[in-house]
PDB file of C-alpha atoms in Angstrom:
ATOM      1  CA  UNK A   1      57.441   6.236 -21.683  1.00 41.00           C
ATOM      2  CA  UNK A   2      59.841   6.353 -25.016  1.00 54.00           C
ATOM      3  CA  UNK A   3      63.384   5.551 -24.245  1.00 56.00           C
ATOM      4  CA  UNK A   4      66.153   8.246 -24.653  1.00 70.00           C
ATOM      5  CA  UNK A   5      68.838   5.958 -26.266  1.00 83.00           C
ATOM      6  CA  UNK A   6      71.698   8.014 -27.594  1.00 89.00           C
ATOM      7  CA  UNK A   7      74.844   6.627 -29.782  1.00 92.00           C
ATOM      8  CA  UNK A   8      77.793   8.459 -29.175  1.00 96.00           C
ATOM      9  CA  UNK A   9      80.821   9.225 -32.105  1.00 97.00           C
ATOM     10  CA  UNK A  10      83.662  10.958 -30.605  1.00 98.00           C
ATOM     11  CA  UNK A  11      86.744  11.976 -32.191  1.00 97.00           C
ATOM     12  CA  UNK A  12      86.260  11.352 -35.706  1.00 98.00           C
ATOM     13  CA  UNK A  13      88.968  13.084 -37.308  1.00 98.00           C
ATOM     14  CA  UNK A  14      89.110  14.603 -40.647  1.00 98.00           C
ATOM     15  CA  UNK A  15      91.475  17.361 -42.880  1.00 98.00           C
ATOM     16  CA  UNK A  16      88.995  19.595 -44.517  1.00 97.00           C
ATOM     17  CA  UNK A  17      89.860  23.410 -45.754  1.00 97.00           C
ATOM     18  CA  UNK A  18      87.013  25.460 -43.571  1.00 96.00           C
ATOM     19  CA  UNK A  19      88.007  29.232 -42.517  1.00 94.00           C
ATOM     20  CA  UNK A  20      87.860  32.753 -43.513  1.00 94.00           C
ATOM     21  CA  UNK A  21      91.585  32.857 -44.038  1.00 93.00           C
ATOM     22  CA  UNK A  22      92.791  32.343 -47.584  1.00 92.00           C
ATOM     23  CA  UNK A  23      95.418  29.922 -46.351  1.00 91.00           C
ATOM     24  CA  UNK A  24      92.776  27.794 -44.725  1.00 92.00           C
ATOM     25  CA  UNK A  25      91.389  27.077 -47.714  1.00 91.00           C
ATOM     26  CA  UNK A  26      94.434  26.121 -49.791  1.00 93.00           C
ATOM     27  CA  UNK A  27      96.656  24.434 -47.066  1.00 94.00           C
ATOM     28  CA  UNK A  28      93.320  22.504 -45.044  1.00 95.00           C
ATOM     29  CA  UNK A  29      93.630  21.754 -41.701  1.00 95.00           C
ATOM     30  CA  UNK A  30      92.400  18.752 -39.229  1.00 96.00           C
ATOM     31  CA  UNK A  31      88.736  19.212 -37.723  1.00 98.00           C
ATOM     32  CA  UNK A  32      87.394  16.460 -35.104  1.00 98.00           C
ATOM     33  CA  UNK A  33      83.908  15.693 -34.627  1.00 98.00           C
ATOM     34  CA  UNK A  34      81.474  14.573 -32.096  1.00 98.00           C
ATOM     35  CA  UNK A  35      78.181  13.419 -32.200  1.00 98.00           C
ATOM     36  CA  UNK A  36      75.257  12.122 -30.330  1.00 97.00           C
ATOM     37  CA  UNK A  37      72.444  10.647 -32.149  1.00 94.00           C
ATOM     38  CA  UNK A  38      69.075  10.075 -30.596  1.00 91.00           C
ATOM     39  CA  UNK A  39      67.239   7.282 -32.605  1.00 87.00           C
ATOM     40  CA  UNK A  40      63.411   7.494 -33.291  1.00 82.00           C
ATOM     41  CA  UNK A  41      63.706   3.765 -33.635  1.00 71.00           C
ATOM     42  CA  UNK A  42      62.652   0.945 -31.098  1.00 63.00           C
ATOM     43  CA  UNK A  43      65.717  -0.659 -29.645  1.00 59.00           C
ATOM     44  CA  UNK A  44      64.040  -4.289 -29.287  1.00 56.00           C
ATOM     45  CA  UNK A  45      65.551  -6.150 -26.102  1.00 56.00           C
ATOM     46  CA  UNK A  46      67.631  -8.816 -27.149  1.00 61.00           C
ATOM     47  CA  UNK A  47      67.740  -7.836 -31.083  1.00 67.00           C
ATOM     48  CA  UNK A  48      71.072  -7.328 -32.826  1.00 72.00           C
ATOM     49  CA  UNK A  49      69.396  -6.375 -35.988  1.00 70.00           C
ATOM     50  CA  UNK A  50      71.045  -3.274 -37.299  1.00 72.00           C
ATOM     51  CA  UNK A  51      67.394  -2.188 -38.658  1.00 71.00           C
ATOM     52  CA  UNK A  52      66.628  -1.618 -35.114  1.00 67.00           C
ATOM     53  CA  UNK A  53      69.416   1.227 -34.288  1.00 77.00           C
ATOM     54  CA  UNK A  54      71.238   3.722 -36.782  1.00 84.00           C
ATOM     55  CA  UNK A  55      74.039   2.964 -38.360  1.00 87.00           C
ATOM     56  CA  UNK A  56      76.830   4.655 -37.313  1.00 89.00           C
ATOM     57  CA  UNK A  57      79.397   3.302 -40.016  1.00 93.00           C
ATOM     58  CA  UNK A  58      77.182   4.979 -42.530  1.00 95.00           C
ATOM     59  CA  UNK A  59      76.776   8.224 -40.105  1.00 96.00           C
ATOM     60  CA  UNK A  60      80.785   8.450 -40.276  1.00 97.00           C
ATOM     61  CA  UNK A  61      80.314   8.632 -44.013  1.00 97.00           C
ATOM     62  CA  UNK A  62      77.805  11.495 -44.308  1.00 97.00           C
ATOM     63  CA  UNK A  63      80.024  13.277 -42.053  1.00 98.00           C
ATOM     64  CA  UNK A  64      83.302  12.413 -43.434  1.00 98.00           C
ATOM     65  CA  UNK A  65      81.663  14.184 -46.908  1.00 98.00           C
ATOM     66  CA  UNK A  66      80.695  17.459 -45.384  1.00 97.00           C
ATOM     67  CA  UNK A  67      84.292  18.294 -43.903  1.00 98.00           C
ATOM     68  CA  UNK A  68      86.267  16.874 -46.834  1.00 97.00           C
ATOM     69  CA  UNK A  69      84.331  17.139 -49.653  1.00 96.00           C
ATOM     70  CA  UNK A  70      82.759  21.240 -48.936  1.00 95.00           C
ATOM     71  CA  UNK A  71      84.267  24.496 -48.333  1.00 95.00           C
ATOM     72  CA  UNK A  72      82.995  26.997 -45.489  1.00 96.00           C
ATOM     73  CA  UNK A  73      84.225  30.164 -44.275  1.00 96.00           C
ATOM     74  CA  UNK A  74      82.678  29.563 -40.321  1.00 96.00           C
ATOM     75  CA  UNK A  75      82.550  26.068 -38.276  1.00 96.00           C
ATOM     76  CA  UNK A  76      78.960  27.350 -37.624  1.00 97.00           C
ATOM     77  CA  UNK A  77      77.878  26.250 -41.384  1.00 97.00           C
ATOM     78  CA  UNK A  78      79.663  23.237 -41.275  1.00 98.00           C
ATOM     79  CA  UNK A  79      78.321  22.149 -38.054  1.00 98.00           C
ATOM     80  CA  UNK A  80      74.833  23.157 -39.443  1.00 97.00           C
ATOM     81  CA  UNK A  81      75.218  21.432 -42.718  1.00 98.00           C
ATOM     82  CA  UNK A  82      76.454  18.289 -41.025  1.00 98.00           C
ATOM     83  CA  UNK A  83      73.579  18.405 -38.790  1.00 97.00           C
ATOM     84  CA  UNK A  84      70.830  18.835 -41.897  1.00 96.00           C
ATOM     85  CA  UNK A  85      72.433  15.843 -43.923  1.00 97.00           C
ATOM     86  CA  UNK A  86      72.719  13.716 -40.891  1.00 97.00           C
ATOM     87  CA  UNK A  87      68.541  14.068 -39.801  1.00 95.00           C
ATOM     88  CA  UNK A  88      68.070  14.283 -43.751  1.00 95.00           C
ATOM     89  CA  UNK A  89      69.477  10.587 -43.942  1.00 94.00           C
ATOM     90  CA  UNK A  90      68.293   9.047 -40.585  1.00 92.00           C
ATOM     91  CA  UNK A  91      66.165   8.613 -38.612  1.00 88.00           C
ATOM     92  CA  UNK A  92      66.516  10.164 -35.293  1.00 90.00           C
ATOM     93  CA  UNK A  93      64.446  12.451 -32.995  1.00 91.00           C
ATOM     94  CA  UNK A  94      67.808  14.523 -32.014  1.00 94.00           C
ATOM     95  CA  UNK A  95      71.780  15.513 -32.297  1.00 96.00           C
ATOM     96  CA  UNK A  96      74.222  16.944 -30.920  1.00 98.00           C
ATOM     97  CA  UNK A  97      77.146  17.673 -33.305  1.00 98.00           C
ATOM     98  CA  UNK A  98      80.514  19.488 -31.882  1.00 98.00           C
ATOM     99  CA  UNK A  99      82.950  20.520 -34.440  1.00 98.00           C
ATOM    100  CA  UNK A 100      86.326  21.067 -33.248  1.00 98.00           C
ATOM    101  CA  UNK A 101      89.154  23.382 -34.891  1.00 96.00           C
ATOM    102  CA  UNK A 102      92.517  22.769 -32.863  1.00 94.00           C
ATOM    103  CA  UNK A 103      94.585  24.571 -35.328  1.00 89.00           C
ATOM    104  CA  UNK A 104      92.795  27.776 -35.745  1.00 90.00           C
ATOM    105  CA  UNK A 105      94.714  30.369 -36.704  1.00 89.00           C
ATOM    106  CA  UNK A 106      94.308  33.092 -33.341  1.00 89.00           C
ATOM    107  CA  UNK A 107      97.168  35.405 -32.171  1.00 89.00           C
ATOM    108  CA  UNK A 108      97.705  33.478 -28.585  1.00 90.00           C
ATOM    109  CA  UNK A 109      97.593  30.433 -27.100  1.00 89.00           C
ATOM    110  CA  UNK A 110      94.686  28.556 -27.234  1.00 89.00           C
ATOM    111  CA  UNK A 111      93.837  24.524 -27.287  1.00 90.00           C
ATOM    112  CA  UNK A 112      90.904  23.912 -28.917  1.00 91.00           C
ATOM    113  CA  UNK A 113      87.644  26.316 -30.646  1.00 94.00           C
ATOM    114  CA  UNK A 114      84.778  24.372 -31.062  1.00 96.00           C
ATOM    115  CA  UNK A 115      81.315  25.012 -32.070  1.00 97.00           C
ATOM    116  CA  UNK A 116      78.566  22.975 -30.992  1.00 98.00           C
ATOM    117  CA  UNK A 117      74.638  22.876 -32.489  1.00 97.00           C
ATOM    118  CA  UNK A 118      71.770  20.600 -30.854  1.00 97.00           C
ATOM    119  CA  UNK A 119      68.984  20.121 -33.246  1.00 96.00           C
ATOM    120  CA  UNK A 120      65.677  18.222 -32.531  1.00 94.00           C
ATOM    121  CA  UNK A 121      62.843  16.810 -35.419  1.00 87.00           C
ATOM    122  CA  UNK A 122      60.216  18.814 -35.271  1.00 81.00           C
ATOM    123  CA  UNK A 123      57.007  16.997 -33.948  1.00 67.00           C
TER     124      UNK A 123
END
């Protein structure tokens, strides 16, 4: 039986300038992100190798580049594009990646829009 071992990053805030409005993209805004990461490595009992797991400093990175470094009108394509670098650069048999927009610009009163993608490796 392979073991479902997930590492969680939650709340990883960052100012990026995503949105279809022109302002959006010249004032920026904050975006948070969460992730889960399944790893397609074997978590050895006892080990505290970091070869054995992924490493999630270098995770924050690759993420921390694709909302601060790009441009996109939706949250869909960042979400996506976070997703493909992420899998592109680890390895992992899964994520789950929630980008969150707090400050969207809607007419009303509204906490949080989010948009969340789960992507799995292909076999």
């Amino acid at each position: 039986m392979k073991e479902n071992n997930v590492i969680h990053l939650r709340g990883m805030e960052f100012y990026g300038y995503h949105g279809v409005m022109p302002e959006e993209k010249i004032t920026g805004q904050r975006f948070i992100v969460d992730m889960d990461i399944y790893p397609d490595v074997p978590l050895i009992s006892g080990s505290d190798n970091i070869e054995f797991t992924v490493d999630y400093a270098e995770v924050y990175g690759v993420i921390k580049r694709c909302v601060e470094e790009e441009k996109y009108n939706l949250l869909e394509t960042l979400a996506e594009q976070i997703v493909k670098e992420v899998m592109k650069r680890f390895s992992c048999t899964k994520i789950r990646v929630e980008v969150h927009k707090p400050n969207a610009p809607i007419p009303g009163m509204i906490r949080d829009i989010s948009v969340e993608l789960k992507r799995e490796r292909k076999q």
